[in-house]
mmCIF file of N, CA and C in Angstrom:
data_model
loop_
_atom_site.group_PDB
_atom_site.id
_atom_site.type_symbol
_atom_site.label_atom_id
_atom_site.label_comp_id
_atom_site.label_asym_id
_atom_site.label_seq_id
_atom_site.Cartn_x
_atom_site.Cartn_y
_atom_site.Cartn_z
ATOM 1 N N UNK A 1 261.023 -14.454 79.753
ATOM 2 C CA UNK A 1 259.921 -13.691 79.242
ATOM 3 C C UNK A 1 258.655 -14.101 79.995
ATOM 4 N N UNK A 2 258.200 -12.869 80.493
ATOM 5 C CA UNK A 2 256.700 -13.556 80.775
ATOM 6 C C UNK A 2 255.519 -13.172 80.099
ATOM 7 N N UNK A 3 254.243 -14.563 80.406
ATOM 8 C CA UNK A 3 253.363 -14.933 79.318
ATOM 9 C C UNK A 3 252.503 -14.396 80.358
ATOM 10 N N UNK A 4 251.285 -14.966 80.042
ATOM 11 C CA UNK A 4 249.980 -14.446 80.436
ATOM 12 C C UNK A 4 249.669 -15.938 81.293
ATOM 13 N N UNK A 5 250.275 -16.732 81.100
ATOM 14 C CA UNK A 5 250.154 -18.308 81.333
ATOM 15 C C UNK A 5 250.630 -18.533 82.899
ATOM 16 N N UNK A 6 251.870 -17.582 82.996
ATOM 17 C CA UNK A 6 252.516 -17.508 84.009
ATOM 18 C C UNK A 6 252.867 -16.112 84.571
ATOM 19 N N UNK A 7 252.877 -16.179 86.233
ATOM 20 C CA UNK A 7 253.450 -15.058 87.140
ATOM 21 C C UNK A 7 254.765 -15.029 87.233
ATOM 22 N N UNK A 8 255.584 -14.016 87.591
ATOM 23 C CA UNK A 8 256.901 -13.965 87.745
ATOM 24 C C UNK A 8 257.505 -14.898 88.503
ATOM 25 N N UNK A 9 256.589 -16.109 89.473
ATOM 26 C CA UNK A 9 257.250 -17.036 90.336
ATOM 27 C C UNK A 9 256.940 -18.291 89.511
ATOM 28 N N UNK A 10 256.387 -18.127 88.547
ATOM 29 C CA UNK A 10 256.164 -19.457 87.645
ATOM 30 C C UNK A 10 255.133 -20.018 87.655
ATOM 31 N N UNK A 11 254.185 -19.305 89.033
ATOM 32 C CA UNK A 11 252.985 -19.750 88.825
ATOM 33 C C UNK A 11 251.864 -19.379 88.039
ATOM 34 N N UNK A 12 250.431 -19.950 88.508
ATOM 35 C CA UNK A 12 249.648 -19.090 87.543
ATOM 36 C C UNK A 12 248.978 -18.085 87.819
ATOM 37 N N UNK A 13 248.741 -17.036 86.992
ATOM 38 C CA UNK A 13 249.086 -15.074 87.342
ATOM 39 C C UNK A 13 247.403 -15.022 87.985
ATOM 40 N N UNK A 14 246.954 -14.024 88.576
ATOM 41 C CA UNK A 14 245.623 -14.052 89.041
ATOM 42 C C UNK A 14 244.693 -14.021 87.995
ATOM 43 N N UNK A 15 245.045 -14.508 86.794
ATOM 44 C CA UNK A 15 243.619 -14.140 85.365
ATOM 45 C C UNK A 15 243.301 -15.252 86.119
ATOM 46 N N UNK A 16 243.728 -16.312 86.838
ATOM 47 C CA UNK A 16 243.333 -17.336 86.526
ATOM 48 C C UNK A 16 241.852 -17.227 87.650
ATOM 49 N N UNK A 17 241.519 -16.226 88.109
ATOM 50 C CA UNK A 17 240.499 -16.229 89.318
ATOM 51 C C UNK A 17 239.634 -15.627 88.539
ATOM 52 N N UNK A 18 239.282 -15.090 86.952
ATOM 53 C CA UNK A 18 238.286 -15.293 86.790
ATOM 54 C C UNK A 18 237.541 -15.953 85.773
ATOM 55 N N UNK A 19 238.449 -17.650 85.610
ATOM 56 C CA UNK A 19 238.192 -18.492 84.969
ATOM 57 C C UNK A 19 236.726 -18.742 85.613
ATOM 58 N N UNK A 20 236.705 -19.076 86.681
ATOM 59 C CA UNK A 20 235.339 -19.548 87.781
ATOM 60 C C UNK A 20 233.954 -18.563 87.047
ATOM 61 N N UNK A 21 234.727 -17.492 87.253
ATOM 62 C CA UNK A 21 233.229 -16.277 87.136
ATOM 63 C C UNK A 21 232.693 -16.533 85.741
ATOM 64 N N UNK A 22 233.919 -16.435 84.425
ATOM 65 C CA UNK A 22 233.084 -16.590 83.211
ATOM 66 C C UNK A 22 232.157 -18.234 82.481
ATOM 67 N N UNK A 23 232.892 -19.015 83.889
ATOM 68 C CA UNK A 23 231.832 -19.995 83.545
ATOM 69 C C UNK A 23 230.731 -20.167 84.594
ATOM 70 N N UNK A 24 230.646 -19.319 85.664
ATOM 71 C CA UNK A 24 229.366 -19.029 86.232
ATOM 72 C C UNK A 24 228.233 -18.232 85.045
ATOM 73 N N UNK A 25 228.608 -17.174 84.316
ATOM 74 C CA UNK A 25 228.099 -15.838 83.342
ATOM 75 C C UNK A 25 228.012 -17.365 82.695
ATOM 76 N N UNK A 26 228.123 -18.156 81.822
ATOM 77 C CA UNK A 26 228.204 -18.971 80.695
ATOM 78 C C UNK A 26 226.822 -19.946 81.277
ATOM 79 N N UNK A 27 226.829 -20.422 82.080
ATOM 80 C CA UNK A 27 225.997 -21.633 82.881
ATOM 81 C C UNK A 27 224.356 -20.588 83.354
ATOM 82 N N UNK A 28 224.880 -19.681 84.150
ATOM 83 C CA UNK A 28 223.742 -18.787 84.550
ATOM 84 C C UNK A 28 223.031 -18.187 83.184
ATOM 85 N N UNK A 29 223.714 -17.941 81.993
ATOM 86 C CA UNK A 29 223.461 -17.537 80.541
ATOM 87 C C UNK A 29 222.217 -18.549 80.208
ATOM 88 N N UNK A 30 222.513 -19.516 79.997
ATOM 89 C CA UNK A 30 222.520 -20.496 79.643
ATOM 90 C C UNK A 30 220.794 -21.428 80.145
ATOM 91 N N UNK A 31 220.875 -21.474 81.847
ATOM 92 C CA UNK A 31 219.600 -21.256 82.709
ATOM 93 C C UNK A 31 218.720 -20.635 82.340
ATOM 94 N N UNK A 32 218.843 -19.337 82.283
ATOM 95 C CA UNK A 32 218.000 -18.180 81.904
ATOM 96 C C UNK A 32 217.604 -18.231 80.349
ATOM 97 N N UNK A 33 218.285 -18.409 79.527
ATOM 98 C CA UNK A 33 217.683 -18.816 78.179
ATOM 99 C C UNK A 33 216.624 -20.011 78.456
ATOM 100 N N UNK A 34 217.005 -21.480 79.019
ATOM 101 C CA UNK A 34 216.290 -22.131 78.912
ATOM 102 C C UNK A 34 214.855 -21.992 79.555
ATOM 103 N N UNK A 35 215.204 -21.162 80.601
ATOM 104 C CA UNK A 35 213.529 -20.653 81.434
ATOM 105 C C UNK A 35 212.759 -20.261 80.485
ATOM 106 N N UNK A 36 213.628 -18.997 79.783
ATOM 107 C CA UNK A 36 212.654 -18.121 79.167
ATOM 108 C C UNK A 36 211.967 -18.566 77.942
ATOM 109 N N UNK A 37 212.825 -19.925 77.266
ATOM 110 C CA UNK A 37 212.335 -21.065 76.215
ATOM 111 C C UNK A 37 211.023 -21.686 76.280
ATOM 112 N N UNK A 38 210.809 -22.049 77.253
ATOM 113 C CA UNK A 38 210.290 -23.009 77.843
ATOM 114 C C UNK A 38 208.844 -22.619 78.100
ATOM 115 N N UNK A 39 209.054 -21.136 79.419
ATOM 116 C CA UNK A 39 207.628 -20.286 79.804
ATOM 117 C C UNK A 39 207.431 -19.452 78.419
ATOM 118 N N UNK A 40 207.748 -19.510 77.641
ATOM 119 C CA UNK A 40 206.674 -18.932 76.286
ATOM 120 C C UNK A 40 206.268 -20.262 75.431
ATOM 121 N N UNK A 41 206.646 -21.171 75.606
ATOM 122 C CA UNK A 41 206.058 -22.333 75.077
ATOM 123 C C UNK A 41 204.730 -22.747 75.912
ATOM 124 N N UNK A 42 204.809 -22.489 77.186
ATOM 125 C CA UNK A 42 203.388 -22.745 77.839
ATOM 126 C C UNK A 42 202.612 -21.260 78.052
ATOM 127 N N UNK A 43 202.906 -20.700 76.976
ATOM 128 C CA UNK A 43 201.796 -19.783 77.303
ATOM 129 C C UNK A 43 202.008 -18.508 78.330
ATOM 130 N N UNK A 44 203.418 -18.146 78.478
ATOM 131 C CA UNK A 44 203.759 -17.268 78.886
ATOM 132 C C UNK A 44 204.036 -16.961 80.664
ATOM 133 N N UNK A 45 204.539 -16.342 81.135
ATOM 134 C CA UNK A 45 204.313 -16.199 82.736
ATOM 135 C C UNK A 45 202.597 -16.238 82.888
ATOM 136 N N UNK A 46 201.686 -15.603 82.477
ATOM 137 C CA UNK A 46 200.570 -15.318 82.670
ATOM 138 C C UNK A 46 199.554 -16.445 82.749
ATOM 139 N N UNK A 47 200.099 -17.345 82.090
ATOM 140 C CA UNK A 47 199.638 -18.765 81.759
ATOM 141 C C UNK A 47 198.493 -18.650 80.863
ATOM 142 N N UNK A 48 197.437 -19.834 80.918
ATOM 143 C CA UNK A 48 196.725 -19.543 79.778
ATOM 144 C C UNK A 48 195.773 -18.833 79.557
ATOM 145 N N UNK A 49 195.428 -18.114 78.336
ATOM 146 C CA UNK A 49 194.223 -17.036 78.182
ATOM 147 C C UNK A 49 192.937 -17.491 78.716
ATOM 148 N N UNK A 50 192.125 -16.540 79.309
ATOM 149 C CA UNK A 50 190.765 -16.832 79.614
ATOM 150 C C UNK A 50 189.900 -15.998 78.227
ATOM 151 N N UNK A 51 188.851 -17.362 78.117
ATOM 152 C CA UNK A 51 187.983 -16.643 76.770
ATOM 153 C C UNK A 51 187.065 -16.060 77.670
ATOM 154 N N UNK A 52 187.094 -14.704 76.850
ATOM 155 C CA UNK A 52 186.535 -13.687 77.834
ATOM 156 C C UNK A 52 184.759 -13.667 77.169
ATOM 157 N N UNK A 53 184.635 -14.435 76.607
ATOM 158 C CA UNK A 53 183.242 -14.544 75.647
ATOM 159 C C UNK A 53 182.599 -15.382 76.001
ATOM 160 N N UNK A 54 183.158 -16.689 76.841
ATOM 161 C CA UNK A 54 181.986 -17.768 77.368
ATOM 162 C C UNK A 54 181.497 -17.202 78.258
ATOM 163 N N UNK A 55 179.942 -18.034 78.288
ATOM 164 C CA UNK A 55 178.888 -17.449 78.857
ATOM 165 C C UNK A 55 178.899 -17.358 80.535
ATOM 166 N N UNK A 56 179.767 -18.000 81.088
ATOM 167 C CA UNK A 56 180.291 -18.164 82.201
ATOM 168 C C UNK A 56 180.952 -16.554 82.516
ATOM 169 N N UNK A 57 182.123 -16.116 82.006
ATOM 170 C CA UNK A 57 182.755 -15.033 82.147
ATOM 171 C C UNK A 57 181.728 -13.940 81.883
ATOM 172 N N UNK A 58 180.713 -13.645 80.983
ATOM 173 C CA UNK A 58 180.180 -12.741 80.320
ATOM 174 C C UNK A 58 178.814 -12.394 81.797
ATOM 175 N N UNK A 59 178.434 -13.800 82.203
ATOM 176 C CA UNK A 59 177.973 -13.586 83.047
ATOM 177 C C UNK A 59 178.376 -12.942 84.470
ATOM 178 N N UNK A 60 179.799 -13.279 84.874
ATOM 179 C CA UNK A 60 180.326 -12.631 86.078
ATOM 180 C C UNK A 60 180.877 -10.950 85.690
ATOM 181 N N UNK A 61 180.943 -10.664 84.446
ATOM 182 C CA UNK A 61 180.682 -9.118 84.130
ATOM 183 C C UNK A 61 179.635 -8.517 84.491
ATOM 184 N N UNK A 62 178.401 -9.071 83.769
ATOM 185 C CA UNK A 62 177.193 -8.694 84.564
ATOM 186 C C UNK A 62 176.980 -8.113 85.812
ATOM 187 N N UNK A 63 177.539 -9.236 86.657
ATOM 188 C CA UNK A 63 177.236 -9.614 87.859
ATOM 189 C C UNK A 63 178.056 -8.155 88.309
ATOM 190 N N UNK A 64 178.973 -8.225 88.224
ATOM 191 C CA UNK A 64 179.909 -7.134 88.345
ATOM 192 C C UNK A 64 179.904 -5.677 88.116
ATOM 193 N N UNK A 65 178.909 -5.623 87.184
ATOM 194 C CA UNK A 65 178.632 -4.029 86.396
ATOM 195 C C UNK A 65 177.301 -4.038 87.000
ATOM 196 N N UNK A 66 176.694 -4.636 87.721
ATOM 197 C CA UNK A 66 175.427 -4.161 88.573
ATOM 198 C C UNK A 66 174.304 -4.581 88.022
ATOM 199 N N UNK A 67 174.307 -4.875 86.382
ATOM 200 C CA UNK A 67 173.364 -5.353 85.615
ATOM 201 C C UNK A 67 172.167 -6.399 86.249
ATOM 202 N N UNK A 68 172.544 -7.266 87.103
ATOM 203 C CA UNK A 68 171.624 -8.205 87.649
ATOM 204 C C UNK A 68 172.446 -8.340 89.332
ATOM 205 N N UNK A 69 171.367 -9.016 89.960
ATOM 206 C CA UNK A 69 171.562 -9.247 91.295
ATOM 207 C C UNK A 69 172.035 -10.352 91.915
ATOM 208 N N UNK A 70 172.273 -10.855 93.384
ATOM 209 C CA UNK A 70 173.137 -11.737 93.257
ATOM 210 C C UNK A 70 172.334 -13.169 93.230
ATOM 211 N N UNK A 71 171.127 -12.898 93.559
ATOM 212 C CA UNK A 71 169.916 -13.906 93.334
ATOM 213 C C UNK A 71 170.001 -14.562 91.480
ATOM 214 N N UNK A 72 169.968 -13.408 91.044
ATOM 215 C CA UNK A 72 169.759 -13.581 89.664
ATOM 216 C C UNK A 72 170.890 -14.116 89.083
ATOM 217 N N UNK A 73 172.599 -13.758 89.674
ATOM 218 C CA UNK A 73 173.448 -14.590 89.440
ATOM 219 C C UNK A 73 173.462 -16.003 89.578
ATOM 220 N N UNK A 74 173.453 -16.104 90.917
ATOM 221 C CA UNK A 74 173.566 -17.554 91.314
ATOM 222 C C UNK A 74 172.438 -18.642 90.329
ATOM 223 N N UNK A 75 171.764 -18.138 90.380
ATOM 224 C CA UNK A 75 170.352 -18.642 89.295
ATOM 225 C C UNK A 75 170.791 -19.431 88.119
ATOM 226 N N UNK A 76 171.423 -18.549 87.578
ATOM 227 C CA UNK A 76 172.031 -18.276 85.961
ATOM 228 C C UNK A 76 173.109 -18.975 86.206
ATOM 229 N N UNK A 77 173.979 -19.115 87.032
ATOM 230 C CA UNK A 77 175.281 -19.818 87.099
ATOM 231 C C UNK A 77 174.927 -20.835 87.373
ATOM 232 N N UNK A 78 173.854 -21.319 87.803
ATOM 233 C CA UNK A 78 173.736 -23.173 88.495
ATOM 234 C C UNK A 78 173.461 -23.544 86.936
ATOM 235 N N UNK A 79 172.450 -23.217 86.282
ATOM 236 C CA UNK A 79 171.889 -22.919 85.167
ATOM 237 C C UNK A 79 173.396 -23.696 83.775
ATOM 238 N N UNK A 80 174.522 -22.399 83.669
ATOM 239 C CA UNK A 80 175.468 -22.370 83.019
ATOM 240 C C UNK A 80 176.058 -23.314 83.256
ATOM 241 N N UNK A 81 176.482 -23.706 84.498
ATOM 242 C CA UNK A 81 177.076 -24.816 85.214
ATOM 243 C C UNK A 81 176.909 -26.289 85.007
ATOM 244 N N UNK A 82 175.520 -26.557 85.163
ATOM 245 C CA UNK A 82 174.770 -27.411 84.542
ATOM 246 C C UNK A 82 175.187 -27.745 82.711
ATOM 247 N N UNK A 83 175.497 -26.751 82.023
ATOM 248 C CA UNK A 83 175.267 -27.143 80.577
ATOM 249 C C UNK A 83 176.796 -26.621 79.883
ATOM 250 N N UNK A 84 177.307 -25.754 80.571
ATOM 251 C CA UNK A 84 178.616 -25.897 80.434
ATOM 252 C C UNK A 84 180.115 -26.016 81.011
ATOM 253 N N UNK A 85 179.874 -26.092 82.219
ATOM 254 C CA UNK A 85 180.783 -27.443 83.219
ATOM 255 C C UNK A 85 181.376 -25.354 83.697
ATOM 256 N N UNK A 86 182.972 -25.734 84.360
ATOM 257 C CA UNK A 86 183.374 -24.636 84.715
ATOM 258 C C UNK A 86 184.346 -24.199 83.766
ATOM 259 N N UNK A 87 184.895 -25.114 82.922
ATOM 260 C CA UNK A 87 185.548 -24.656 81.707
ATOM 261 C C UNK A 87 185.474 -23.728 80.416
ATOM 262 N N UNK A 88 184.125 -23.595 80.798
ATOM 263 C CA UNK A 88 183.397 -22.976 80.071
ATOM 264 C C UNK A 88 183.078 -23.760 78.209
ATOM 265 N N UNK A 89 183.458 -24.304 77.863
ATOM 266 C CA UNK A 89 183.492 -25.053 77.317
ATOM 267 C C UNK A 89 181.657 -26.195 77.166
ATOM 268 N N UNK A 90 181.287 -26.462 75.680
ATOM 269 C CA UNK A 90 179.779 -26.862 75.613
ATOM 270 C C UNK A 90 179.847 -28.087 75.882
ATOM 271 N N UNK A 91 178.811 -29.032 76.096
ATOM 272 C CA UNK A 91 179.163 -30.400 75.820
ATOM 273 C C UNK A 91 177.835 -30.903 74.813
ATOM 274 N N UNK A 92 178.326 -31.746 74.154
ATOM 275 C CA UNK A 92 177.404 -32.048 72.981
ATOM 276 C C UNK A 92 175.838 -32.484 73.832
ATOM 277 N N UNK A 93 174.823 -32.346 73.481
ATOM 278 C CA UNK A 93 173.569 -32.400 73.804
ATOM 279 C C UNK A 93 172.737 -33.874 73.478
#
């Protein structure tokens, strides 16, 4: 009688060629979960949000929408720079 275990010469039948592949699919599975674990724990592919409200950003809108000039930028940014670093972020006074 033959099994699934064995070929008609007693050996083992060709299932056995895609033992390899379903533990490639299992391992590659497996990779890819852990990536995708991991980059939403830090904040996504995109990485981290910019606060679009410090005075730093709000100012390069400005700058951008024509509102002031580039004199008047640079001004204002040494200014910002000075009192709130590039992080945008305050520092106690």
């Amino acid at each position: 009688m033959l099994t699934l275990a064995h070929f008609a010469d007693g050996g083992p039948g060709p299932w056995i060629l895609f033992l390899p592949l379903i533990w490639a699919a299992v391992v590659i599975g497996g990779i890819t979960l852990l990536r995708r674990t991991v980059r939403r724990g830090r904040g996504g592919p995109r990485g981290p949000a910019v606060d679009d409200h410090s005075p730093i950003t709000v100012l390069g809108h400005r700058f951008a929408s024509g509102e002031i000039d580039e004199d008047e930028y640079w001004r204002r940014l040494s200014v910002l720079d000075e009192q709130f670093g590039r992080t945008g972020k305050g520092r106690a006074a």
